[in-house]
XYZ file of C-alpha atoms in Angstrom:
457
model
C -70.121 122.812 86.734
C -68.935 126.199 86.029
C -70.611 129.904 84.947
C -69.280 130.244 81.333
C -67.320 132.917 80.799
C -67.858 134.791 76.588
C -65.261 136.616 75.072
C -65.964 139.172 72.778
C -65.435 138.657 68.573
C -62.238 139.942 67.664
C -62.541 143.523 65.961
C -60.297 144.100 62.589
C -57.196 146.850 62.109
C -58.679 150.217 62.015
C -56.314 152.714 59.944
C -55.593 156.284 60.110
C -53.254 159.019 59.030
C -52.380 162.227 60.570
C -49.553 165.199 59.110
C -46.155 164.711 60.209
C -44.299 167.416 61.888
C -42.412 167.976 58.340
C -45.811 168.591 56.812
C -46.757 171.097 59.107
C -43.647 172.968 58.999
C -43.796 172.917 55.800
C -47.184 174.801 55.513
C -46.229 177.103 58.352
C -43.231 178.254 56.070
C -45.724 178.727 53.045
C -48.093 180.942 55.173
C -45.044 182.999 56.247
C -44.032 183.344 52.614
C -47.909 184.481 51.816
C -47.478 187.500 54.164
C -44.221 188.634 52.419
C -45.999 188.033 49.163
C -48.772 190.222 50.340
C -46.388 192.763 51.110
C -44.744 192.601 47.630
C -47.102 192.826 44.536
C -44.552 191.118 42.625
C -44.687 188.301 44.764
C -48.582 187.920 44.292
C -49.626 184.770 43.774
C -46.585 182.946 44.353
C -47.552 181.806 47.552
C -50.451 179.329 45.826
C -48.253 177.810 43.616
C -45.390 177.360 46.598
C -48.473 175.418 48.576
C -50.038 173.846 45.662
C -46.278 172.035 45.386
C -45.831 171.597 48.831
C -48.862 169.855 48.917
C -48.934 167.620 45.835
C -45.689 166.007 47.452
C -47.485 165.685 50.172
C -50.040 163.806 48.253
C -47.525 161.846 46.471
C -45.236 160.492 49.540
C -49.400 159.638 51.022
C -49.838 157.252 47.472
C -46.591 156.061 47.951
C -46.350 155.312 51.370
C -50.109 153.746 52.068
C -48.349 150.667 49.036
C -45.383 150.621 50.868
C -44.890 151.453 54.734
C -46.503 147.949 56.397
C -47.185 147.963 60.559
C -45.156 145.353 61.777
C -47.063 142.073 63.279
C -47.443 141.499 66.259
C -48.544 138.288 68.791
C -48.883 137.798 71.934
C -50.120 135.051 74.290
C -53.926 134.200 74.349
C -53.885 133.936 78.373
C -51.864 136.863 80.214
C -51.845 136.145 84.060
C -52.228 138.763 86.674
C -52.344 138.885 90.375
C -54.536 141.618 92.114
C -52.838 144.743 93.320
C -49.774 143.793 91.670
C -47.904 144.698 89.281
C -47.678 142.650 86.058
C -46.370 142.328 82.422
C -47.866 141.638 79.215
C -44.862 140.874 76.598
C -45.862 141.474 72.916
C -43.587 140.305 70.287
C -43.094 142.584 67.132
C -41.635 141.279 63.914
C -40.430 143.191 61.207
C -42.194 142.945 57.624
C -41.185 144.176 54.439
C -41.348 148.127 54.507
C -41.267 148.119 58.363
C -39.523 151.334 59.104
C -36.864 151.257 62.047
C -38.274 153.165 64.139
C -42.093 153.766 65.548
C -44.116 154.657 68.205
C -45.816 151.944 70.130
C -48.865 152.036 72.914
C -51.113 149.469 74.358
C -54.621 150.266 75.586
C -55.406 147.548 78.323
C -59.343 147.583 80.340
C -60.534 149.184 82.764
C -59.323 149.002 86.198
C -55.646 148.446 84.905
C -52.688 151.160 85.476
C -50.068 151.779 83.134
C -46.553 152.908 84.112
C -46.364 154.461 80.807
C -48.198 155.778 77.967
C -46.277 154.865 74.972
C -43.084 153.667 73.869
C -40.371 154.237 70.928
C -39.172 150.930 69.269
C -35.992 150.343 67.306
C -36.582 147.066 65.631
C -33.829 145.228 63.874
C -32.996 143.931 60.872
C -34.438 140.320 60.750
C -34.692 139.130 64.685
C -38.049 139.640 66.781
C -37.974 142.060 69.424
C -40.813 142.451 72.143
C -41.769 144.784 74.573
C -42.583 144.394 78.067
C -45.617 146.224 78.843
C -46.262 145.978 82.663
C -49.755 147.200 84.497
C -51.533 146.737 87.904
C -54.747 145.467 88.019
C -57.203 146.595 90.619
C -60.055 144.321 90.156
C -60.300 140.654 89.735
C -61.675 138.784 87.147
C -61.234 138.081 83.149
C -60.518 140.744 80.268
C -60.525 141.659 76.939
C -60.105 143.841 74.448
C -56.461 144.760 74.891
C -55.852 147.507 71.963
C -52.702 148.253 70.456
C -51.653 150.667 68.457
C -48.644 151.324 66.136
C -47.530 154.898 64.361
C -44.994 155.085 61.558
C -43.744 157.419 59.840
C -44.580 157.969 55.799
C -41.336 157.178 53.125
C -40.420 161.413 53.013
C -41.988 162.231 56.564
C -44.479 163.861 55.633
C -47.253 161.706 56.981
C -47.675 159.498 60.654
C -49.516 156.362 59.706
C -51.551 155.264 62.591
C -52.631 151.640 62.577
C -55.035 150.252 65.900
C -56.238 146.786 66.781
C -57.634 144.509 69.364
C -54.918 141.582 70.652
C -56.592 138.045 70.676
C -55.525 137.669 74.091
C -57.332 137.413 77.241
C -56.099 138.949 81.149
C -56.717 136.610 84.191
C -56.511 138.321 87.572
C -56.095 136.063 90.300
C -56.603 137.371 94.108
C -53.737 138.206 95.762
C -52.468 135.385 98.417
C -49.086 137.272 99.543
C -50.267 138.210 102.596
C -51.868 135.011 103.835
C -48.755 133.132 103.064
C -46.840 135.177 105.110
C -48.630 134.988 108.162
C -48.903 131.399 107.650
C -45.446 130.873 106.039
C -44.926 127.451 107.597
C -47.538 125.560 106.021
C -45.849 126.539 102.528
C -42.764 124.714 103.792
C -41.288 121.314 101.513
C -42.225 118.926 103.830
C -44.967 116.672 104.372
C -46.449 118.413 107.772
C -46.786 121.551 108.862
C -43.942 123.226 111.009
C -41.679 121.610 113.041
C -44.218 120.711 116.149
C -44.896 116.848 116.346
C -48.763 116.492 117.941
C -50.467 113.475 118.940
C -53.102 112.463 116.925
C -56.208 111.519 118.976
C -57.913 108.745 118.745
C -57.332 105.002 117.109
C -58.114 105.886 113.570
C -61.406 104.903 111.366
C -59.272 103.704 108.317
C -59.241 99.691 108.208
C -55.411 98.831 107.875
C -55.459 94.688 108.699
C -56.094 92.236 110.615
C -53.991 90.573 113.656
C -54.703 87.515 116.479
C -56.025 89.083 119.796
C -53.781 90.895 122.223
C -54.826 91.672 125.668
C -55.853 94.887 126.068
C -58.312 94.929 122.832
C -61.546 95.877 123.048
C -65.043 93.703 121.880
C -65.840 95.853 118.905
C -62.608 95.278 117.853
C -62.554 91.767 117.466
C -63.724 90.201 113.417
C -66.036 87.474 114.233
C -66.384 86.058 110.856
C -62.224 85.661 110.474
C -62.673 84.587 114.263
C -64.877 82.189 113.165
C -62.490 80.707 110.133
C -59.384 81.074 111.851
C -60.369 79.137 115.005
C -58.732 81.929 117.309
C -59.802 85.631 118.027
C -58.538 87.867 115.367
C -58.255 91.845 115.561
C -59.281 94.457 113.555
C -56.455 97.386 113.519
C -57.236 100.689 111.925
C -55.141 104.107 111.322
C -55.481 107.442 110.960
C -57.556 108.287 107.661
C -54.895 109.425 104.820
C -57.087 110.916 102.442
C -60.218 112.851 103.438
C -62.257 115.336 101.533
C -62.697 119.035 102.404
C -64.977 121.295 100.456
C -65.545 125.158 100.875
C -68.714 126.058 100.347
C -68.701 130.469 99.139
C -71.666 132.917 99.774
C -71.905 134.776 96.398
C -75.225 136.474 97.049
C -75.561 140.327 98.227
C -74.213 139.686 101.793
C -71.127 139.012 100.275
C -70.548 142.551 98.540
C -70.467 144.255 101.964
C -67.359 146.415 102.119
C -64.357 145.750 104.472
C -61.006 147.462 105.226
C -57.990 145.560 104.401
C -54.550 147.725 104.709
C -55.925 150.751 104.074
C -57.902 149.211 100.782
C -61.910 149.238 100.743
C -62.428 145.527 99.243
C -65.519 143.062 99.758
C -66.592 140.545 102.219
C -66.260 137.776 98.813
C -62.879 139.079 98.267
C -61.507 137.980 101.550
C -63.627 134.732 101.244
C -61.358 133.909 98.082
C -58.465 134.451 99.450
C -59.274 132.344 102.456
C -60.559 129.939 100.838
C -57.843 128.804 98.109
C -55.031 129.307 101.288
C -56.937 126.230 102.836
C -57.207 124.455 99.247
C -53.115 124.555 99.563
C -53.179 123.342 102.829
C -55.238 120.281 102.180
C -53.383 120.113 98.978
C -50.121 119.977 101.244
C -51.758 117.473 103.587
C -52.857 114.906 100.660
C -56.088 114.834 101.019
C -59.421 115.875 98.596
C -60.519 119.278 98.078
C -63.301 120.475 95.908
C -65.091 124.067 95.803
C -68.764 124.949 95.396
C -70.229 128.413 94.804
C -73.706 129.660 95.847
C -76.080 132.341 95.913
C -79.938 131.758 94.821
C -78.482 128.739 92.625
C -75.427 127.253 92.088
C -72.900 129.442 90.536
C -69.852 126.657 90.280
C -69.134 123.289 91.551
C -65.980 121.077 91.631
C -65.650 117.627 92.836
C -62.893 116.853 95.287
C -59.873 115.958 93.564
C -55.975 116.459 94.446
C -53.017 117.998 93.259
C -51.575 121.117 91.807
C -53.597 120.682 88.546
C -57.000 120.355 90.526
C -55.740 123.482 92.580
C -55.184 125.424 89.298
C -58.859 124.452 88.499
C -60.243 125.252 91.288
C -58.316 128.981 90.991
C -59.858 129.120 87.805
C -63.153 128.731 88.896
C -63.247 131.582 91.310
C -61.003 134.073 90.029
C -64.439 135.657 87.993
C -66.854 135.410 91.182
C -68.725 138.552 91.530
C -71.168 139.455 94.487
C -74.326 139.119 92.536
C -77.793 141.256 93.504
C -79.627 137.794 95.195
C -80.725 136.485 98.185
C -78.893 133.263 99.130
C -81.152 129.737 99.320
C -80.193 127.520 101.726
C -82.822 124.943 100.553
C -81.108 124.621 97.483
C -77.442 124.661 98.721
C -78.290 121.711 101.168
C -80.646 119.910 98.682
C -77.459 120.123 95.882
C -74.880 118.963 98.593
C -76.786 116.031 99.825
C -77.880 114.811 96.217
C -74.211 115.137 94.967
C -71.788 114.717 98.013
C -71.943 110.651 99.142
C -69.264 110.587 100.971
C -68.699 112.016 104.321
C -66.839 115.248 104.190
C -65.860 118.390 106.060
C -67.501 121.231 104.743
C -66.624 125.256 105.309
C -69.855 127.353 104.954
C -67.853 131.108 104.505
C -71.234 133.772 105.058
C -73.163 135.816 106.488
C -75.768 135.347 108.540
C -76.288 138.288 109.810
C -79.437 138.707 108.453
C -81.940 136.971 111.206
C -84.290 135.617 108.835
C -81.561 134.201 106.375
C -80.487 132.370 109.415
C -83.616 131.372 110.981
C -83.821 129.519 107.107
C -80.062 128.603 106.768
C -80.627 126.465 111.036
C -83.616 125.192 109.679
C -82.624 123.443 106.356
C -79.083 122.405 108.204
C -80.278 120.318 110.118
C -79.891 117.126 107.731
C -76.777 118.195 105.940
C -75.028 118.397 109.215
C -75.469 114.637 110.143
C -74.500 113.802 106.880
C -71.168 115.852 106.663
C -68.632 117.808 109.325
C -70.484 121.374 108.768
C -68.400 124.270 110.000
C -69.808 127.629 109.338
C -67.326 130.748 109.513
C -68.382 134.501 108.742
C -66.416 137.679 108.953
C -67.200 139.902 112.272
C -68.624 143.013 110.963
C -67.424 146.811 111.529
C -68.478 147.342 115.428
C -69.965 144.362 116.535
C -68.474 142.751 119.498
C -69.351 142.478 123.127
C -70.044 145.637 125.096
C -66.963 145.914 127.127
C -64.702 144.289 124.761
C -61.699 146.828 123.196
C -60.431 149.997 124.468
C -62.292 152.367 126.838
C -64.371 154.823 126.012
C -63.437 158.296 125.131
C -66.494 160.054 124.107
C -70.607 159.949 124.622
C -71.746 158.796 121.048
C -68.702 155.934 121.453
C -71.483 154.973 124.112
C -74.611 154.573 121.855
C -72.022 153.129 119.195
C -70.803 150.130 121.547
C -74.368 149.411 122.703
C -75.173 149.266 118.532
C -72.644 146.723 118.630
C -73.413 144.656 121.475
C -76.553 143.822 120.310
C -75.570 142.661 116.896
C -73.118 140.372 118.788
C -75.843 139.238 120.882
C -77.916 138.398 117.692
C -74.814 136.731 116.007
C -74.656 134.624 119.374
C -78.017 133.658 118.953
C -77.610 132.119 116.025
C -74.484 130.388 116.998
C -76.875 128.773 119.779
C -79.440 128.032 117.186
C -77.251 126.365 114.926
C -74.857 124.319 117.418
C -77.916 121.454 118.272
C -78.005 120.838 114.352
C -74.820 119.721 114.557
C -72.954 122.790 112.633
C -69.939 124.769 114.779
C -69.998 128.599 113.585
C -67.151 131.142 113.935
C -67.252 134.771 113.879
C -63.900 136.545 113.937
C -62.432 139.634 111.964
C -61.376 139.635 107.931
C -57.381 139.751 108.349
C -57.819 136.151 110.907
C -59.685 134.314 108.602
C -57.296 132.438 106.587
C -55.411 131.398 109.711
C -58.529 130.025 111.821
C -60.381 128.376 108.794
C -56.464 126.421 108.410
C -56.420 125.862 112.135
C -59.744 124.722 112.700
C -58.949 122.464 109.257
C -55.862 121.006 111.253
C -57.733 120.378 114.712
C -60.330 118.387 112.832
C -57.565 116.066 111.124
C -55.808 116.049 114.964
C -59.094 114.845 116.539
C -59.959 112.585 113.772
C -63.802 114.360 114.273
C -64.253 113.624 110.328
């Protein structure tokens, strides 16, 4: 269940012509020759009939050229993929039609929130191959776009005339988040091997994954034994069991308003959802890594999107596509209904990563009281992104100056109210994190790990 996403009706060619350089010369030569004929009465007149020519060539290589001169066509993919903050390139491919001139001038027009590295271009096309050009772009916003314009000029058969020709490309521009960063802090789960690093751990516990059955050994416990295949067999028999292979991990995003709070990131004033993106599809790979199930679900007041747990790179790419158009959205978040849809749809038992806020205390007073039954259910854990200022009172550097005073008390007491909640929330059963936006990939990976190392699912 995903938000659909429209694209506009494609717009036809719009055509225009503007004088060539030749043209205008032209005139500027005729209205130097009218001041000379001014000067000479014998001249008089001559002037109209040297513009009235002028002109009706003009006029005549316009006729002929609007038959003649074609724009060349042009293609280009239907999906264009972009990564945030980075650059990009959009090839269009031109092909030559009969009475394509060599030369012309070339632009593209892409949406808002893209930068060029040029304005326009000068093309040479040849005889009968395809040539293309390379149009590359940064995008600064995330999401999916259209209306790329292009435009082509060309020059009239005697030059006297540009012929203009714009139109909108059937193609649409996906701009994915930007994951560079996160995968190099983390650049060893993103290695070709089956674990991550190089560090063997033990693995706690015996396992809750039936794997066969065996005769009794000393040493095994009561509520290990099968009675019934005790029973046929004549002698005790064993139940052994392993490590679960295959478990299911969802992330759970906070779409509503608390997500469009603004955070720093190098320098760059980005969103509270923007970081939860990011996180979030740098733990899909590393439960994609690990083998097991990962799905996505998207909240505010309602459901936004929902995706079953499923495995692979193809159920990655899906899940990629469902977020890469998430936009904070002017709501208040519903707990009841998140819980409600996650109970009705999610049988079996799975760890789930709550990323938001709950800095609001009546959103949380109403998030720790409908949690309550999800949480014995599922393996809840609830992670949120420490806010500008807020952390205990003599935590940090020391203080230089008097309002730094009344600043760190402001603080302190929003960490006190964050801690609150933590204690509200911990005897429903559901562990919450605070910790700052550039950590969160990392802990929501290592707390991921730790639960697979414990076996706690």
């Amino acid at each position: 269940m995903i938000e659909p996403v429209h694209s506009p009706q494609p717009e036809g060619p719009q055509s225009s012509v503007v004088p060539g350089r030749r043209l205008l010369a032209g005139v500027a030569v005729v209205a130097l020759y009218a001041l000379l004929c001014a000067a000479w009465d014998e001249l008089a007149g001559t002037w109209l009939l040297a513009l009235g020519g002028w002109l009706l060539v003009a006029l005549v290589d316009l006729a002929w050229s609007l038959q003649t001169v074609k724009t060349p066509e042009l293609s280009v993919a239907e999906v264009v993929r972009f990564t945030k903050d980075r650059a990009g390139t959009l090839r269009v491919h031109l092909a030559r039609r009969e009475g394509t001139p060599d030369r012309l001038r070339f632009a593209l027009a892409l949406p808002g929130g893209f930068t060029d590295e040029r304005d326009e271009v000068m093309l040479t096309l040849p005889e009968e191959a395809k040539s293309h050009v390379d149009w590359k772009a940064t995008p600064a916003a995330r999401g999916r776009f259209y209306g790329v314009r292009a435009a082509c000029e060309l020059r009239s058969c005697w030059g006297f005339w540009e012929l203009r020709e714009r139109r909108v490309l059937p193609c649409e521009l996906r701009v994915y988040p930007d994951l560079l960063k996160e995968r190099a802090v983390m650049a060893a789960m993103f290695l070709d091997r089956g674990q991550f690093g190089q560090k063997v751990t033990r693995t706690i516990g015996r396992g809750r994954e039936f794997e066969k059955l065996r005769e009794y050994q000393p040493g095994d416990g009561f509520d290990e034994i099968h009675w019934k295949a005790t029973a046929k067999q004549g002698y005790p028999v064993t139940k052994v069991f392993q490590a679960e292979r295959t478990q299911e991990i969802y992330v759970v995003l906070d779409t509503s308003r608390l997500s469009a709070r603004p955070v720093q990131m190098d320098g760059i004033t980005t969103t509270v959802l923007e970081r939860y993106l990011t996180s979030a599809l740098v733990l899909l790979q590393a439960a994609q890594r690990q083998g097991d199930r990962f799905g996505l679900v998207a909240y505010g007041s309602r459901v936004r999107a929902f995706l079953r747990a499923g495995n692979g790179a193809a159920h990655y790419g899906a899940c990629r596509e469902a977020v890469h158009t998430l936009q904070p959205v002017p709501e208040t978040p519903d707990p009841a209904e998140i819980v409600r849809f996650l109970r009705t749809r999610l049988r079996r038992r799975a760890l789930l990563f709550f990323l938001t806020d709950l800095s609001d205390p009546v959103l949380a007073e109403e998030f720790a009281r409908h949690i309550g039954p999800l949480a014995r259910q599922h393996l809840v854990m609830i992670n949120q992104v420490r806010p500008p200022g807020v952390q205990p009172l003599f935590a940090g550097e020391a203080v230089t100056e008097t309002a730094e005073v009344y600043q760190r008390l402001a603080g302190h007491l929003r960490w006190s109210e964050l801690r609150k909640v933590s204690q509200l929330l911990r005897p429903q059963g559901a562990t919450v994190a605070m910790m700052d936006d550039e950590a969160l990939a990392g802990h929501l990976v290592t707390q991921y790990l730790e639960v697979k190392r414990r076996q706690a699912l």
